[in-house]
XYZ file of N, CA and C in Angstrom:
537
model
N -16.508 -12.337 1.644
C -15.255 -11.911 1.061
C -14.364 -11.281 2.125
N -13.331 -11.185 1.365
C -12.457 -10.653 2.695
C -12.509 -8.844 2.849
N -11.726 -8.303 4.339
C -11.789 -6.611 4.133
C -10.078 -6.452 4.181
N -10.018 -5.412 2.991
C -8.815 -5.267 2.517
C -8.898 -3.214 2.971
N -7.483 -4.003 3.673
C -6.781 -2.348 3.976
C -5.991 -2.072 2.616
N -6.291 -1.284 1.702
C -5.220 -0.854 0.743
C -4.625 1.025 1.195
N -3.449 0.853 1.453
C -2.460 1.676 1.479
C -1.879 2.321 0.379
N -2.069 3.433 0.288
C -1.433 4.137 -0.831
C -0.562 5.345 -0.980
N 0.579 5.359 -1.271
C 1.445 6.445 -0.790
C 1.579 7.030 -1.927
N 2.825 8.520 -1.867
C 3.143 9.183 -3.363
C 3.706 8.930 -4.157
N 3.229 8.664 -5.624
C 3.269 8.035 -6.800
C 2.693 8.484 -7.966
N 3.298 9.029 -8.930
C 2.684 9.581 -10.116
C 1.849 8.121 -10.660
N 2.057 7.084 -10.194
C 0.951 5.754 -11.050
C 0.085 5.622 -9.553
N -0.309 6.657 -8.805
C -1.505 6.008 -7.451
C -2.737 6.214 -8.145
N -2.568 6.832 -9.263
C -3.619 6.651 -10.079
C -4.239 5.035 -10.249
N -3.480 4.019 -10.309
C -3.727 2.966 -10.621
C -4.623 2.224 -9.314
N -4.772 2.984 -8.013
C -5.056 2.698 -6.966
C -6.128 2.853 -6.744
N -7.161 3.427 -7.299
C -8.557 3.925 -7.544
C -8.600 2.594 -8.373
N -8.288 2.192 -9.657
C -8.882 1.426 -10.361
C -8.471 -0.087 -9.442
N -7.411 -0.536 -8.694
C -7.801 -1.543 -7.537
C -8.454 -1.512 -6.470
N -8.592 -0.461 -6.695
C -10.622 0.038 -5.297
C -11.566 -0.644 -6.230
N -11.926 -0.058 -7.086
C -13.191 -0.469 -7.879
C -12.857 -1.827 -7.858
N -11.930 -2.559 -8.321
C -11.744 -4.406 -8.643
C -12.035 -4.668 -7.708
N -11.475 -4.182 -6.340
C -12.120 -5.321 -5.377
C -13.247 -5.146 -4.894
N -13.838 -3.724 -4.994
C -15.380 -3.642 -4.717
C -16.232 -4.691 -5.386
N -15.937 -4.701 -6.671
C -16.820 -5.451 -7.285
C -16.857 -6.939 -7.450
N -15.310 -7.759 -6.618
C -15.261 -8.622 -6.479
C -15.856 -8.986 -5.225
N -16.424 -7.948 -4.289
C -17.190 -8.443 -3.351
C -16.177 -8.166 -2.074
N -15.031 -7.592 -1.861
C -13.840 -7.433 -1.121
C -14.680 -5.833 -0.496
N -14.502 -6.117 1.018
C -14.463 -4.840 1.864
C -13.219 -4.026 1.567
N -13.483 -2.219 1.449
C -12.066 -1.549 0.771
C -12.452 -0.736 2.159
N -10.774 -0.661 2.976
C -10.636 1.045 3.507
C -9.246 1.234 2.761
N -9.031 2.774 2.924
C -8.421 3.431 1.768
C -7.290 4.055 2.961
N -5.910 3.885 2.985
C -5.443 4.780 3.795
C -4.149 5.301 3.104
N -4.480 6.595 3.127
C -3.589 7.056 1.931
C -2.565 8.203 2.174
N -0.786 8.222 1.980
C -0.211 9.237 2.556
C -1.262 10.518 2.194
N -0.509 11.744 2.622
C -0.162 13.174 2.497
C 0.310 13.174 0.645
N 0.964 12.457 0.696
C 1.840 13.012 -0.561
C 0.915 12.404 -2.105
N 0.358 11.217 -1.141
C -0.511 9.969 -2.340
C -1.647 11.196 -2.980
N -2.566 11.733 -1.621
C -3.713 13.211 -1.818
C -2.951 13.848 -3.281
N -2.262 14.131 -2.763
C -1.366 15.387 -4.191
C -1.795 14.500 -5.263
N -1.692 13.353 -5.802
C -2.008 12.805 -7.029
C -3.708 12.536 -7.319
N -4.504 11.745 -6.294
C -5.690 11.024 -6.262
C -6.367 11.910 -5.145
N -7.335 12.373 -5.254
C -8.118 13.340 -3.896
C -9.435 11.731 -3.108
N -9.199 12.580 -2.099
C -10.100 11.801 -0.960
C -11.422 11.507 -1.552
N -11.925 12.184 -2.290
C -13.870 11.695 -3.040
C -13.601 10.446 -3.908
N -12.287 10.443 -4.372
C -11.858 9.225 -5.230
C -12.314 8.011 -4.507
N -11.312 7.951 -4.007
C -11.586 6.515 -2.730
C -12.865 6.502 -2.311
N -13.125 7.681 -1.689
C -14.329 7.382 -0.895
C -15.646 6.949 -1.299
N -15.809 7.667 -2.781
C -16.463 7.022 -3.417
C -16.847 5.528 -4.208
N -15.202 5.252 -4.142
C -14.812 3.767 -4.893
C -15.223 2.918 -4.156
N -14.978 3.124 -2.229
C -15.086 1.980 -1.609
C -15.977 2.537 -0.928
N -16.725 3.518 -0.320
C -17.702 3.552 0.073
C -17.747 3.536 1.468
N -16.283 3.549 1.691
C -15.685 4.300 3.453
C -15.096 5.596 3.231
N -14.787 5.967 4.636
C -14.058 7.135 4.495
C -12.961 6.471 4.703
N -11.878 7.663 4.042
C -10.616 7.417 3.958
C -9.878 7.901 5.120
N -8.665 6.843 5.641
C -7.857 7.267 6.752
C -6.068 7.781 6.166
N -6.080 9.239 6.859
C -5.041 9.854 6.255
C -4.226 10.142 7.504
N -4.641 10.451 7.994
C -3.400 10.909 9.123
C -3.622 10.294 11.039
N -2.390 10.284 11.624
C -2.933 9.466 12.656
C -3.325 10.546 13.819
N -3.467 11.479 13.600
C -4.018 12.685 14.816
C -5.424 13.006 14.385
N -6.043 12.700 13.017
C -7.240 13.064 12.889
C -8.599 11.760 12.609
N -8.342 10.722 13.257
C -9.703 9.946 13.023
C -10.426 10.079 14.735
N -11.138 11.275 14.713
C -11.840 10.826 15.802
C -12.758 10.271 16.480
N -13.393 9.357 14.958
C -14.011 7.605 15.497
C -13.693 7.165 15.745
N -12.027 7.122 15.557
C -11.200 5.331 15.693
C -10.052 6.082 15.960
N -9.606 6.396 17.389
C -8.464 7.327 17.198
C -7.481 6.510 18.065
N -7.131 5.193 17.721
C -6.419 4.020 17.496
C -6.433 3.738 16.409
N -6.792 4.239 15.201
C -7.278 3.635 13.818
C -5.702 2.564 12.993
N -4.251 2.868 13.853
C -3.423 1.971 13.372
C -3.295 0.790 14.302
N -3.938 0.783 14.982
C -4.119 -0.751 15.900
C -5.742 -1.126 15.312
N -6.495 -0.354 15.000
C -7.679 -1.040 14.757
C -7.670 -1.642 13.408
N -7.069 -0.512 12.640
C -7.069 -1.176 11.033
C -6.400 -2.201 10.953
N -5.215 -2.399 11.604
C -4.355 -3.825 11.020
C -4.773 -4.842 11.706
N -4.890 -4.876 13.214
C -4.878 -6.180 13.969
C -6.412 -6.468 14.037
N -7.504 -5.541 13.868
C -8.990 -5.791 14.663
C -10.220 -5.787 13.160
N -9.558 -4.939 11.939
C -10.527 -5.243 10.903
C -9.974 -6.094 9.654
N -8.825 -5.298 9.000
C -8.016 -6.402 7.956
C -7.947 -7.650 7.869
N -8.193 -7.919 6.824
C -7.823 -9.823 6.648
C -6.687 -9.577 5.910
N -6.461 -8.545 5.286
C -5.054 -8.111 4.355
C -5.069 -6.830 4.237
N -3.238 -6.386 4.389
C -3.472 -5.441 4.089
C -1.845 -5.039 2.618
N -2.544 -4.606 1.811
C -1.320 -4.105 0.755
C -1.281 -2.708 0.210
N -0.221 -2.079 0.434
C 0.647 -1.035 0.000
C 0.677 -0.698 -1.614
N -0.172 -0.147 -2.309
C -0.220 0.063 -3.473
C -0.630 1.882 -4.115
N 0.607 1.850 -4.561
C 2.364 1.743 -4.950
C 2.364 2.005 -3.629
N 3.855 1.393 -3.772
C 4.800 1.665 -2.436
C 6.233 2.459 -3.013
N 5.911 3.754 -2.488
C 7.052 4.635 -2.626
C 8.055 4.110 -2.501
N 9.610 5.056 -3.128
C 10.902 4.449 -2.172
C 10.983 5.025 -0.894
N 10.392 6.109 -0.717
C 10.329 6.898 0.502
C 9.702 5.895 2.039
N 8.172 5.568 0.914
C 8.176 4.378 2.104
C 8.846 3.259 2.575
N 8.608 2.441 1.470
C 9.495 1.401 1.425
C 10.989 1.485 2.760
N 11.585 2.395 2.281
C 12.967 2.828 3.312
C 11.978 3.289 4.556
N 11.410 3.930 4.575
C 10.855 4.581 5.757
C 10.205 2.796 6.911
N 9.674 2.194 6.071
C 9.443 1.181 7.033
C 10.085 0.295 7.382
N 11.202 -0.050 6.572
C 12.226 -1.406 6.784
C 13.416 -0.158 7.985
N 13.296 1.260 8.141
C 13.939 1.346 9.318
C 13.190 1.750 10.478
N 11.903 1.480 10.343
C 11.049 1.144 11.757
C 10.382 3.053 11.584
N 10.781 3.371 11.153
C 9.847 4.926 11.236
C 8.879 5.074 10.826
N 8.110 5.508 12.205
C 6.868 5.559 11.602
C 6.271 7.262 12.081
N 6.638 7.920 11.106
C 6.182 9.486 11.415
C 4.421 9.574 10.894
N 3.712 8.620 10.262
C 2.892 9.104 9.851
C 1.730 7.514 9.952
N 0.446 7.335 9.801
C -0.149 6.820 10.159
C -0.129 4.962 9.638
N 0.813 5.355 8.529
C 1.259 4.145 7.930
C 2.456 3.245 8.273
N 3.254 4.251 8.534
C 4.568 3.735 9.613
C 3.867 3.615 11.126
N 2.777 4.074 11.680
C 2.799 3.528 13.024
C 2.031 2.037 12.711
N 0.771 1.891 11.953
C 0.711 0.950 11.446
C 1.208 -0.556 10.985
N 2.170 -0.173 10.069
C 3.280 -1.035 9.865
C 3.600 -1.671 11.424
N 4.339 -0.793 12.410
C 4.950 -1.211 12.949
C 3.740 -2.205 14.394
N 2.936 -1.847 14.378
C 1.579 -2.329 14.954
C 1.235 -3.986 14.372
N 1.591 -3.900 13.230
C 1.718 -5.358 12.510
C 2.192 -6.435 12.890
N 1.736 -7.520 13.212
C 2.312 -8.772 13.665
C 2.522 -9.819 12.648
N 2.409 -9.398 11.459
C 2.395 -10.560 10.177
C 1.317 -11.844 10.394
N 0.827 -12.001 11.316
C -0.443 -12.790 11.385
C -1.184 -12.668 10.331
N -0.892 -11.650 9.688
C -2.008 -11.386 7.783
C -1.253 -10.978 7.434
N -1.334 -11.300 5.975
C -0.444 -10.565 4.831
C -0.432 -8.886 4.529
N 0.654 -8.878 4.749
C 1.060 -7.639 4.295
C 2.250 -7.140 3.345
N 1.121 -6.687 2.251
C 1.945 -6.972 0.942
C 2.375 -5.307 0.066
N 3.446 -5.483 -0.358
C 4.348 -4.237 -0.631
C 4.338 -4.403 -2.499
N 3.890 -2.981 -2.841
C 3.862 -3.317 -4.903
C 4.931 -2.075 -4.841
N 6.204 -2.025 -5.246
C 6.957 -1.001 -4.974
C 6.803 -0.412 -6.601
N 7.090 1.029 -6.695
C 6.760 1.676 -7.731
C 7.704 3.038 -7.945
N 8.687 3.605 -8.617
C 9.588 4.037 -8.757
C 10.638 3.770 -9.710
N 11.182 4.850 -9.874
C 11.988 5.213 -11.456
C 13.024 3.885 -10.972
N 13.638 3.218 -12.076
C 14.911 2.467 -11.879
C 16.648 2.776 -10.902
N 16.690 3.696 -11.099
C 17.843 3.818 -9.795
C 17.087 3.393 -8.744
N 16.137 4.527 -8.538
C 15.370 4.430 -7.201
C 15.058 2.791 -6.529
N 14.725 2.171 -7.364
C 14.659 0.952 -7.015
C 16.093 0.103 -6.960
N 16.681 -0.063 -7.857
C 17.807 -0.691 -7.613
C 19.031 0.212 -7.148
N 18.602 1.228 -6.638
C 19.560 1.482 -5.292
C 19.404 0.874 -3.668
N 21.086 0.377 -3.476
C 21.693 -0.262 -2.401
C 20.856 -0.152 -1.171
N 20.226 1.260 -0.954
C 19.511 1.314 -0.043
C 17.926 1.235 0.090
N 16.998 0.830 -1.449
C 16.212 0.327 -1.519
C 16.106 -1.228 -1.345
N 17.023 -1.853 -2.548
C 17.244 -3.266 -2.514
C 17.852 -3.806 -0.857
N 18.144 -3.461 -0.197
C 18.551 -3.329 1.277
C 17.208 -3.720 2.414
N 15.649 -2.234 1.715
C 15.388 -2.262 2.887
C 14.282 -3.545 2.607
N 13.900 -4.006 1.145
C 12.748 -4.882 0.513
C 13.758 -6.191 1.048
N 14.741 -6.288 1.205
C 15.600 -7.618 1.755
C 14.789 -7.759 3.140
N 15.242 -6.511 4.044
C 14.754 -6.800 5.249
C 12.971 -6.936 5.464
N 12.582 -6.711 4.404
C 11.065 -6.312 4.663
C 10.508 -7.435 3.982
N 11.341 -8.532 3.512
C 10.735 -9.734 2.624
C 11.611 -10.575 4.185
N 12.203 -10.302 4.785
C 13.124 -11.256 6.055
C 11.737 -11.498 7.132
N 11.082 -9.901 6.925
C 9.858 -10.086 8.223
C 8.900 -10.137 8.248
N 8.816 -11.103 7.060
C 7.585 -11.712 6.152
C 6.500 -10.945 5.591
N 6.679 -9.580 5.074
C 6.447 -8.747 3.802
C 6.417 -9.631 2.602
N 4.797 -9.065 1.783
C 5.369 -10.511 0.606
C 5.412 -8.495 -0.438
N 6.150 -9.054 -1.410
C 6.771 -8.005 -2.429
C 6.192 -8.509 -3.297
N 5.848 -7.667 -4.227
C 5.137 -7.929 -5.704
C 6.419 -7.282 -6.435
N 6.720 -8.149 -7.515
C 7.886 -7.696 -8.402
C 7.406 -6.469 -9.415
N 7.937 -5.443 -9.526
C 7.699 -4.019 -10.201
C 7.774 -4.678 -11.182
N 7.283 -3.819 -12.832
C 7.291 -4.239 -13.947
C 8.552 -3.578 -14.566
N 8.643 -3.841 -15.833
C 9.259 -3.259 -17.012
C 8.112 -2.534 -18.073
N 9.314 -1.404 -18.342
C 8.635 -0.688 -19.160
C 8.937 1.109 -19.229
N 8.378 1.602 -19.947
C 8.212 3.081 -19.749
C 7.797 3.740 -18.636
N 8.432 4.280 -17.950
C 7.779 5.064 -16.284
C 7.540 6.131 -16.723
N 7.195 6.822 -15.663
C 6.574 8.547 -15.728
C 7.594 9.530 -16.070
N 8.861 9.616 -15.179
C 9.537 10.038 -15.992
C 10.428 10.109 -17.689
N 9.794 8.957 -18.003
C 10.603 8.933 -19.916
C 11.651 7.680 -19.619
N 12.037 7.568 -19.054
C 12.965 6.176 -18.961
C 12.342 4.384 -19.306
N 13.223 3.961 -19.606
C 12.566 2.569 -19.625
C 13.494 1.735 -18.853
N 12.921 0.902 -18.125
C 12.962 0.099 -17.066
C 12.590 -0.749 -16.081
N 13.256 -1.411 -14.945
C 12.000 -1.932 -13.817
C 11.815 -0.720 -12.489
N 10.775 -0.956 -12.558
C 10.081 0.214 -11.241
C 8.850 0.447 -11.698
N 7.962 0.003 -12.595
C 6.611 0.632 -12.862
C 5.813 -0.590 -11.816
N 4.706 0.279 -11.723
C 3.512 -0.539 -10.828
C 3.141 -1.046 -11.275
N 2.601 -2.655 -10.246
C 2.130 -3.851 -11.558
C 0.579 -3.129 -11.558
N -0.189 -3.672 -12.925
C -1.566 -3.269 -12.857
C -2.526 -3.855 -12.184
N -3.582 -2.654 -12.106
C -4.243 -3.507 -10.848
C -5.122 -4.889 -10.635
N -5.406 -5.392 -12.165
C -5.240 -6.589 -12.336
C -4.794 -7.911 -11.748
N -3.271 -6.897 -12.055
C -2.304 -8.103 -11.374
C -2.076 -7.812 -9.357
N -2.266 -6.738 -9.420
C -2.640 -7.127 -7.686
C -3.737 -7.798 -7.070
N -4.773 -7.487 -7.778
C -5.859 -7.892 -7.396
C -5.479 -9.585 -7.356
N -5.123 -10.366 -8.204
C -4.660 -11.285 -8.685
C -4.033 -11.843 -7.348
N -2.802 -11.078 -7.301
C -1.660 -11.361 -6.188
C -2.385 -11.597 -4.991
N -2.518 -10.383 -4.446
C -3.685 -10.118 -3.463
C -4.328 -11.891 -3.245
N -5.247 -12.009 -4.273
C -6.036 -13.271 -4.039
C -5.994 -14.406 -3.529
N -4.322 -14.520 -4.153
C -3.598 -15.919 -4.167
C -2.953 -15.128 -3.004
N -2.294 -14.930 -2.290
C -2.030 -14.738 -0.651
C -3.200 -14.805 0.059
N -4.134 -14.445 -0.324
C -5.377 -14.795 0.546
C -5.829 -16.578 0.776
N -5.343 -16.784 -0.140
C -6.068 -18.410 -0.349
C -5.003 -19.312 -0.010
């Protein structure tokens, strides 16, 4: 099976990101877990670690096994790697090349030689603002594949598009880019 980098940033639904650890564990898929600062605040590190059965990579000053761990994770272990949820914070943060934190140096370490796939997740402005829809243009230009957000009720009480697809349906997605 393949080893899947899943990325997970801050998101009141990264909850949903634990339950696409377990799917692909059990589909036989290698999991590392690399998860913002902000993602921790929702889902704690025993989560993952337990789901996939690595340790989790959080920041780029502290892996001191692999302290290249954003050149090792993308180009030397991944067969894929996807962003689930993908903040708007990130989202913008990578389509303008910043990479303050272990996911933006990452990103930018990326040669698209493997898929690298973006599930964006956020209230409706947030998403269909000029400067989101902007940076998923440029980030689908440099062969980013995007998973289309759902409809529906979000976290805050609104109804709309911006909810995270389920992990179902990534797992799903995921598959079919693999194949």
């Amino acid at each position: 099976m393949s080893k899947i980098l899943l990325c997970v940033t801050g998101s009141i639904s990264c909850y949903k990101a634990a339950e696409l650890t377990s799917l692909l564990t059990k589909k036989g898929h290698e999991v590392k877990v690399l998860a913002t600062e902000d993602a921790l605040r929702f889902v704690g590190k025993a989560t993952f670690e337990g789901l996939s059965k690595n340790k989790i990579y959080t920041d780029l000053w502290s892996n001191d096994d692999e302290p290249i761990a954003h050149i090792s994770l993308s180009q030397k272990w991944a067969d894929a790697i996807i962003v689930y949820p993908a903040s708007a914070d990130t989202i913008n943060k990578l389509a303008a090349g910043i990479a303050d934190n272990l996911l933006g140096a990452l990103f930018l370490a990326n040669n698209f030689t493997k898929p690298f796939i973006l599930a964006p997740a956020m209230n409706t402005n947030m998403f269909m603002h000029p400067a989101t829809q902007k940076a998923l243009q440029t980030l689908k230009d440099w062969g980013t594949k995007i998973m289309e957000p759902g409809q529906g009720h979000l976290a805050c009480g609104d109804k709309g598009v911006g909810r995270l697809p389920e992990a179902s349906e990534a797992l799903e997605f995921l598959e079919k880019v693999l194949n």
